[in-house]
């Protein structure tokens, strides 16, 4: 087993110059998130099983609320393409990804009723409610800036670990985000972001007076991802 | 061609005693909606083509906003089953029913871009925005009371015309709502309503202090369906 | 009694170039709204009393929902000044203007419980729910584009009739909108609009890709004002 | 200086049996919140100045978002009295309490621009966004269950310290919550809660199927108050 390559270049931008810009503006937090100790230890297999299981349970609760945030995207969609993308994502999260999670947890000995009875950790709660409020208070693009770190960050982590990790302990988890269909989803969300930004900010998004706010939203969501990994590492205490 | 049987008994309650109660409390408006002249003339084929096409175009805009209202149901879901039902409905509306509508309109000579450029009639706008606000201001059950007249009323109309109408002019439209899969959808929404009511109002929903408000929401939505048919009959002017 | 001067130049822009632009883009509808027969007959005193009272009752219900829309402005405020302006407006509408309405209605022989029991007309419902949904689906500026026609249009109507009308039948109503404090409120909302636009669209709002959408929102709200006057004229039937 | 009496009986229920019930169901967390070390040290004057100032700055950001949550109460109000109470509270928070905070902070040497530039701590963010989402996903009563721990808990803390503390270091802070007008506000919110519960749950709220959920919301908000004090004690690090 070798440690994942820590000096990896910046991850893929999934075809989105806007995401690229947001990530640059949050570079230190993005690094703390995507190269977090929890992530590295998923990669080298040293993450305690209990921490992983605690994370899995919290992530199930996270998914339900993350789907609610994407549903707000349906409410706020500005045109048909945004409507379709958000609707498909909600359904995929609720009726596919959450079910896969139930299966994965069952394989790990966690019953579905344990998932449902789990007390939501404060870091978990903070993250999803922040995303929902970013959507409620802003427009579709503000919502995307809050959703992006999770969707695309997991893509980057999956791609990195899929490449760099050779330990097999958490290979199932890694494979699900390194997989070509997840990477394709990231590219389609990347396109959605650039398209939504062009429709609202024009051809030079970084010159918009909203740019600083969008960067702040993205960065706060990234900080909350870091806190989520911290919570995972703390592992149910 | 014979006129549809006007003395038809009350329609199916789709297994929902709550829906049955709401419908009884709005009996006159419900009758005006489900036995509207627009509906009868769909049944006997006397509805002018222009009125039907005008309705189809407006209904496309309606569907987009109705999907947004169901998405608010995802945001407001109280448990997994509510979350799954709402998410599946959003996706079905946006990624199936709206596409079928595009096909049906194309068959009638209406290009998709005509659909998208259509100016929304005030009756159309009034209805969907009322439903969305009922959801925003209330809880999941308040939202269902506003959604129910459309979903279940079209079921009742489809079942009635499918049975009573023998004119073929609008058979495609009638068949889509008389069809067993649409009728099954109605039964599943009926179950969702009773389940949501039980979880919030208890075993005797009609005894709840919220009952009168829920009935009012249902009745207002029903009145807005009547106005929608009026608008359809007016036929693009 | 003389008829108000119908060839009045365009009303004041309340110091807002953005409002001026929105109004130009909706010129025909704006004219139909601010020079509506209902308005003219308020001015020359020929409006039937029953129509006025019907309007007053509906306007009370309108105010409650309009206050809810401004409350969404508090939820969506982007900075302290937007927060303060929206909060002060909500309180003024609910705890001052609605109370004045109760007094005015009482003077006209309409009891408060009649106000509360009034069935909301569809044109009334359409308007406020559209504004609320514009706020829910968009950002603070989208909400302002939907709120502006009511606030500033009543200012323009008040200023025009205050100037041109010499009949005294509806002088109380006219005076309340011609009054310097209402005109000052209009200027402060004008400033709020330009400030909110600058913060989101930059120095050339009309060049923003959002401009067409904002104009459409403003125009739809203006059309709904026209429908509201139509409803008033219909006068309770 | 003496330590505040730690064995104080349960605080006032502000005339609200519903609040009393919620508090009982969250007894351990309520105790952890209202008798938190941060609170005790406010009382005996041992709280480090830096911790207090850090708390003040975070509390300013908190107030802005808490006002947004109350504004959601205006959006969700079920009748005139709920509308008026929520509107008055929003205005009081934004246009009075936040201004007092600016004054208090200035007296402590913290400029208003420092307040506005403060980075929101995760515990702060978690709390207000949870409250906003409780309102968005539920009805007016769900929102009140999330708002109550802050409003009424500060009342209880103020009353307790006002009574038990004789150190003067933080007397200004203590006095503002021990003051008769704040205590009166608590009683009026207590009435609002019982009234809102009666209108939605009937005469026996604890027998409602919603009771467990409301208790959970109240308890989560209480846990988030504990985390807020923890953050305050950590004091800006």
mmCIF file of C-alpha atoms in Angstrom, chain B residues 19-235:
data_model
loop_
_atom_site.group_PDB
_atom_site.id
_atom_site.type_symbol
_atom_site.label_atom_id
_atom_site.label_comp_id
_atom_site.label_asym_id
_atom_site.label_seq_id
_atom_site.Cartn_x
_atom_site.Cartn_y
_atom_site.Cartn_z
ATOM 1 C CA UNK B 19 -59.960 13.409 -0.519
ATOM 2 C CA UNK B 20 -63.562 12.199 -0.263
ATOM 3 C CA UNK B 21 -64.151 14.649 2.562
ATOM 4 C CA UNK B 22 -62.514 17.566 0.764
ATOM 5 C CA UNK B 23 -64.557 16.847 -2.352
ATOM 6 C CA UNK B 24 -67.813 16.732 -0.410
ATOM 7 C CA UNK B 25 -67.008 20.072 1.204
ATOM 8 C CA UNK B 26 -66.485 21.593 -2.253
ATOM 9 C CA UNK B 27 -69.294 19.690 -3.969
ATOM 10 C CA UNK B 28 -70.753 22.471 -6.120
ATOM 11 C CA UNK B 29 -67.352 23.697 -7.298
ATOM 12 C CA UNK B 30 -66.171 20.152 -7.869
ATOM 13 C CA UNK B 31 -69.197 19.485 -10.055
ATOM 14 C CA UNK B 32 -68.602 22.741 -11.957
ATOM 15 C CA UNK B 33 -65.019 21.628 -12.557
ATOM 16 C CA UNK B 34 -65.379 17.981 -13.455
ATOM 17 C CA UNK B 35 -68.566 18.465 -15.490
ATOM 18 C CA UNK B 36 -67.498 21.744 -17.090
ATOM 19 C CA UNK B 37 -68.671 22.543 -20.611
ATOM 20 C CA UNK B 38 -65.061 22.250 -21.790
ATOM 21 C CA UNK B 39 -64.987 18.699 -20.458
ATOM 22 C CA UNK B 40 -68.335 17.734 -21.945
ATOM 23 C CA UNK B 41 -67.285 19.053 -25.317
ATOM 24 C CA UNK B 42 -64.056 17.085 -25.141
ATOM 25 C CA UNK B 43 -66.364 14.118 -24.610
ATOM 26 C CA UNK B 44 -68.804 14.764 -27.446
ATOM 27 C CA UNK B 45 -66.187 16.150 -29.799
ATOM 28 C CA UNK B 46 -67.829 19.551 -30.174
ATOM 29 C CA UNK B 47 -64.943 21.484 -28.633
ATOM 30 C CA UNK B 48 -63.456 23.787 -31.283
ATOM 31 C CA UNK B 49 -59.994 22.704 -32.333
ATOM 32 C CA UNK B 50 -58.633 26.191 -31.649
ATOM 33 C CA UNK B 51 -59.877 26.054 -28.071
ATOM 34 C CA UNK B 52 -58.262 22.660 -27.579
ATOM 35 C CA UNK B 53 -54.938 23.810 -28.975
ATOM 36 C CA UNK B 54 -55.007 26.958 -26.900
ATOM 37 C CA UNK B 55 -55.628 24.758 -23.868
ATOM 38 C CA UNK B 56 -52.764 22.417 -24.800
ATOM 39 C CA UNK B 57 -50.294 25.266 -25.031
ATOM 40 C CA UNK B 58 -51.399 26.742 -21.720
ATOM 41 C CA UNK B 59 -51.333 23.293 -20.146
ATOM 42 C CA UNK B 60 -47.684 22.942 -21.106
ATOM 43 C CA UNK B 61 -46.829 26.095 -19.183
ATOM 44 C CA UNK B 62 -49.050 24.805 -16.394
ATOM 45 C CA UNK B 63 -47.125 21.538 -16.182
ATOM 46 C CA UNK B 64 -43.806 23.311 -15.716
ATOM 47 C CA UNK B 65 -45.171 25.272 -12.784
ATOM 48 C CA UNK B 66 -47.092 22.310 -11.403
ATOM 49 C CA UNK B 67 -43.807 20.396 -11.344
ATOM 50 C CA UNK B 68 -42.278 23.294 -9.395
ATOM 51 C CA UNK B 69 -45.108 22.936 -6.866
ATOM 52 C CA UNK B 70 -44.458 19.208 -6.483
ATOM 53 C CA UNK B 71 -40.764 20.049 -6.008
ATOM 54 C CA UNK B 72 -41.804 22.144 -3.059
ATOM 55 C CA UNK B 73 -43.295 18.849 -1.821
ATOM 56 C CA UNK B 74 -39.795 17.367 -1.849
ATOM 57 C CA UNK B 75 -38.558 20.349 0.182
ATOM 58 C CA UNK B 76 -41.411 19.876 2.658
ATOM 59 C CA UNK B 77 -41.603 16.095 2.874
ATOM 60 C CA UNK B 78 -41.968 14.805 6.426
ATOM 61 C CA UNK B 79 -40.526 11.344 5.883
ATOM 62 C CA UNK B 80 -38.890 9.079 3.338
ATOM 63 C CA UNK B 81 -42.101 7.935 1.717
ATOM 64 C CA UNK B 82 -43.289 11.490 1.156
ATOM 65 C CA UNK B 83 -39.843 12.388 -0.153
ATOM 66 C CA UNK B 84 -39.811 9.498 -2.604
ATOM 67 C CA UNK B 85 -43.345 10.083 -3.853
ATOM 68 C CA UNK B 86 -42.778 13.789 -4.448
ATOM 69 C CA UNK B 87 -39.393 13.261 -6.107
ATOM 70 C CA UNK B 88 -40.753 10.626 -8.458
ATOM 71 C CA UNK B 89 -43.688 12.873 -9.382
ATOM 72 C CA UNK B 90 -41.457 15.848 -10.169
ATOM 73 C CA UNK B 91 -39.323 13.739 -12.443
ATOM 74 C CA UNK B 92 -42.355 12.144 -14.134
ATOM 75 C CA UNK B 93 -43.913 15.547 -14.791
ATOM 76 C CA UNK B 94 -40.769 17.203 -16.116
ATOM 77 C CA UNK B 95 -38.987 14.407 -17.870
ATOM 78 C CA UNK B 96 -41.986 12.392 -19.107
ATOM 79 C CA UNK B 97 -45.300 14.259 -19.153
ATOM 80 C CA UNK B 98 -43.867 17.527 -20.462
ATOM 81 C CA UNK B 99 -42.085 15.627 -23.229
ATOM 82 C CA UNK B 100 -45.306 13.815 -24.159
ATOM 83 C CA UNK B 101 -46.956 17.192 -24.312
ATOM 84 C CA UNK B 102 -44.331 18.406 -26.746
ATOM 85 C CA UNK B 103 -45.049 15.378 -28.914
ATOM 86 C CA UNK B 104 -48.816 15.839 -28.702
ATOM 87 C CA UNK B 105 -48.481 19.506 -29.567
ATOM 88 C CA UNK B 106 -46.142 18.736 -32.454
ATOM 89 C CA UNK B 107 -48.754 16.284 -33.800
ATOM 90 C CA UNK B 108 -51.227 19.168 -33.613
ATOM 91 C CA UNK B 109 -48.858 21.421 -35.516
ATOM 92 C CA UNK B 110 -47.583 23.410 -32.538
ATOM 93 C CA UNK B 111 -43.827 23.748 -32.430
ATOM 94 C CA UNK B 112 -41.981 23.451 -29.119
ATOM 95 C CA UNK B 113 -40.797 27.041 -29.412
ATOM 96 C CA UNK B 114 -44.429 28.181 -29.605
ATOM 97 C CA UNK B 115 -44.996 26.403 -26.313
ATOM 98 C CA UNK B 116 -42.082 28.130 -24.706
ATOM 99 C CA UNK B 117 -42.986 31.550 -26.024
ATOM 100 C CA UNK B 118 -46.641 31.346 -24.998
ATOM 101 C CA UNK B 119 -47.894 34.153 -22.810
ATOM 102 C CA UNK B 120 -49.315 32.637 -19.677
ATOM 103 C CA UNK B 121 -53.013 33.437 -19.228
ATOM 104 C CA UNK B 122 -53.990 34.947 -15.903
ATOM 105 C CA UNK B 123 -56.140 31.931 -14.937
ATOM 106 C CA UNK B 124 -53.156 29.674 -15.558
ATOM 107 C CA UNK B 125 -50.837 31.857 -13.551
ATOM 108 C CA UNK B 126 -53.363 32.227 -10.728
ATOM 109 C CA UNK B 127 -53.709 28.489 -10.299
ATOM 110 C CA UNK B 128 -50.100 27.380 -10.148
ATOM 111 C CA UNK B 129 -48.934 30.318 -8.075
ATOM 112 C CA UNK B 130 -51.735 29.661 -5.611
ATOM 113 C CA UNK B 131 -50.600 26.054 -5.259
ATOM 114 C CA UNK B 132 -46.985 27.094 -4.770
ATOM 115 C CA UNK B 133 -47.947 29.642 -2.143
ATOM 116 C CA UNK B 134 -50.176 27.129 -0.344
ATOM 117 C CA UNK B 135 -47.082 24.966 -0.089
ATOM 118 C CA UNK B 136 -44.786 27.789 0.933
ATOM 119 C CA UNK B 137 -47.093 29.102 3.640
ATOM 120 C CA UNK B 138 -48.269 25.768 4.993
ATOM 121 C CA UNK B 139 -46.882 22.279 5.425
ATOM 122 C CA UNK B 140 -46.809 19.210 3.162
ATOM 123 C CA UNK B 141 -50.489 18.496 3.759
ATOM 124 C CA UNK B 142 -51.553 22.045 2.875
ATOM 125 C CA UNK B 143 -49.631 21.609 -0.354
ATOM 126 C CA UNK B 144 -51.373 18.299 -1.102
ATOM 127 C CA UNK B 145 -54.784 19.920 -0.570
ATOM 128 C CA UNK B 146 -53.886 22.403 -3.304
ATOM 129 C CA UNK B 147 -52.392 19.767 -5.622
ATOM 130 C CA UNK B 148 -55.212 17.234 -5.255
ATOM 131 C CA UNK B 149 -57.934 18.834 -7.426
ATOM 132 C CA UNK B 150 -55.755 18.731 -10.529
ATOM 133 C CA UNK B 151 -54.309 15.256 -10.078
ATOM 134 C CA UNK B 152 -57.471 13.500 -8.915
ATOM 135 C CA UNK B 153 -59.960 15.620 -10.860
ATOM 136 C CA UNK B 154 -58.256 14.722 -14.128
ATOM 137 C CA UNK B 155 -58.480 11.110 -13.005
ATOM 138 C CA UNK B 156 -62.193 11.430 -12.418
ATOM 139 C CA UNK B 157 -62.717 13.262 -15.707
ATOM 140 C CA UNK B 158 -60.648 10.684 -17.573
ATOM 141 C CA UNK B 159 -62.535 7.786 -15.997
ATOM 142 C CA UNK B 160 -65.904 9.411 -16.700
ATOM 143 C CA UNK B 161 -65.221 10.342 -20.313
ATOM 144 C CA UNK B 162 -63.415 7.082 -20.954
ATOM 145 C CA UNK B 163 -66.600 5.400 -19.907
ATOM 146 C CA UNK B 164 -69.259 7.719 -21.244
ATOM 147 C CA UNK B 165 -67.819 9.318 -24.372
ATOM 148 C CA UNK B 166 -67.930 7.527 -27.660
ATOM 149 C CA UNK B 167 -66.827 10.347 -29.897
ATOM 150 C CA UNK B 168 -63.241 9.867 -31.041
ATOM 151 C CA UNK B 169 -62.190 13.484 -31.710
ATOM 152 C CA UNK B 170 -60.336 13.894 -28.455
ATOM 153 C CA UNK B 171 -59.875 10.215 -27.691
ATOM 154 C CA UNK B 172 -56.102 10.553 -27.284
ATOM 155 C CA UNK B 173 -56.495 13.130 -24.575
ATOM 156 C CA UNK B 174 -59.247 11.158 -22.845
ATOM 157 C CA UNK B 175 -57.307 7.913 -23.046
ATOM 158 C CA UNK B 176 -54.249 9.375 -21.382
ATOM 159 C CA UNK B 177 -56.254 10.101 -18.233
ATOM 160 C CA UNK B 178 -58.596 7.104 -18.437
ATOM 161 C CA UNK B 179 -55.582 4.832 -18.775
ATOM 162 C CA UNK B 180 -54.903 2.356 -16.020
ATOM 163 C CA UNK B 181 -51.493 3.852 -15.245
ATOM 164 C CA UNK B 182 -52.968 7.303 -14.671
ATOM 165 C CA UNK B 183 -55.729 5.786 -12.548
ATOM 166 C CA UNK B 184 -53.085 3.908 -10.563
ATOM 167 C CA UNK B 185 -51.188 7.158 -10.046
ATOM 168 C CA UNK B 186 -54.409 8.634 -8.622
ATOM 169 C CA UNK B 187 -54.717 5.794 -6.151
ATOM 170 C CA UNK B 188 -51.134 6.272 -5.038
ATOM 171 C CA UNK B 189 -51.697 10.006 -4.547
ATOM 172 C CA UNK B 190 -54.872 9.115 -2.651
ATOM 173 C CA UNK B 191 -52.821 6.939 -0.313
ATOM 174 C CA UNK B 192 -50.215 9.673 0.055
ATOM 175 C CA UNK B 193 -52.923 12.125 1.113
ATOM 176 C CA UNK B 194 -54.436 9.847 3.746
ATOM 177 C CA UNK B 195 -51.025 8.940 5.059
ATOM 178 C CA UNK B 196 -49.920 12.581 5.243
ATOM 179 C CA UNK B 197 -53.162 13.529 6.974
ATOM 180 C CA UNK B 198 -52.862 10.727 9.514
ATOM 181 C CA UNK B 199 -49.308 11.814 10.337
ATOM 182 C CA UNK B 200 -50.381 15.415 10.954
ATOM 183 C CA UNK B 201 -54.041 15.358 11.972
ATOM 184 C CA UNK B 202 -54.404 11.940 13.546
ATOM 185 C CA UNK B 203 -57.087 9.356 13.089
ATOM 186 C CA UNK B 204 -60.012 11.777 12.744
ATOM 187 C CA UNK B 205 -58.857 14.414 10.244
ATOM 188 C CA UNK B 206 -62.291 16.037 9.974
ATOM 189 C CA UNK B 207 -62.165 16.791 13.704
ATOM 190 C CA UNK B 208 -58.889 18.701 13.371
ATOM 191 C CA UNK B 209 -58.981 22.498 13.730
ATOM 192 C CA UNK B 210 -57.094 22.569 10.430
ATOM 193 C CA UNK B 211 -59.859 20.786 8.542
ATOM 194 C CA UNK B 212 -61.748 23.939 7.512
ATOM 195 C CA UNK B 213 -58.556 25.523 6.156
ATOM 196 C CA UNK B 214 -57.635 22.418 4.207
ATOM 197 C CA UNK B 215 -61.129 22.320 2.734
ATOM 198 C CA UNK B 216 -60.817 25.985 1.774
ATOM 199 C CA UNK B 217 -57.480 25.358 0.052
ATOM 200 C CA UNK B 218 -58.945 22.407 -1.846
ATOM 201 C CA UNK B 219 -62.008 24.425 -2.834
ATOM 202 C CA UNK B 220 -59.989 27.417 -4.021
ATOM 203 C CA UNK B 221 -57.847 25.151 -6.183
ATOM 204 C CA UNK B 222 -61.050 23.609 -7.553
ATOM 205 C CA UNK B 223 -62.447 27.064 -8.373
ATOM 206 C CA UNK B 224 -59.182 27.781 -10.169
ATOM 207 C CA UNK B 225 -59.654 24.610 -12.234
ATOM 208 C CA UNK B 226 -63.074 25.918 -13.271
ATOM 209 C CA UNK B 227 -61.455 29.197 -14.303
ATOM 210 C CA UNK B 228 -58.830 27.245 -16.233
ATOM 211 C CA UNK B 229 -61.541 25.489 -18.271
ATOM 212 C CA UNK B 230 -63.261 28.856 -18.804
ATOM 213 C CA UNK B 231 -59.996 30.145 -20.163
ATOM 214 C CA UNK B 232 -59.698 27.071 -22.381
ATOM 215 C CA UNK B 233 -63.181 27.599 -23.768
ATOM 216 C CA UNK B 234 -62.398 31.249 -24.469
ATOM 217 C CA UNK B 235 -59.819 29.706 -26.727
#
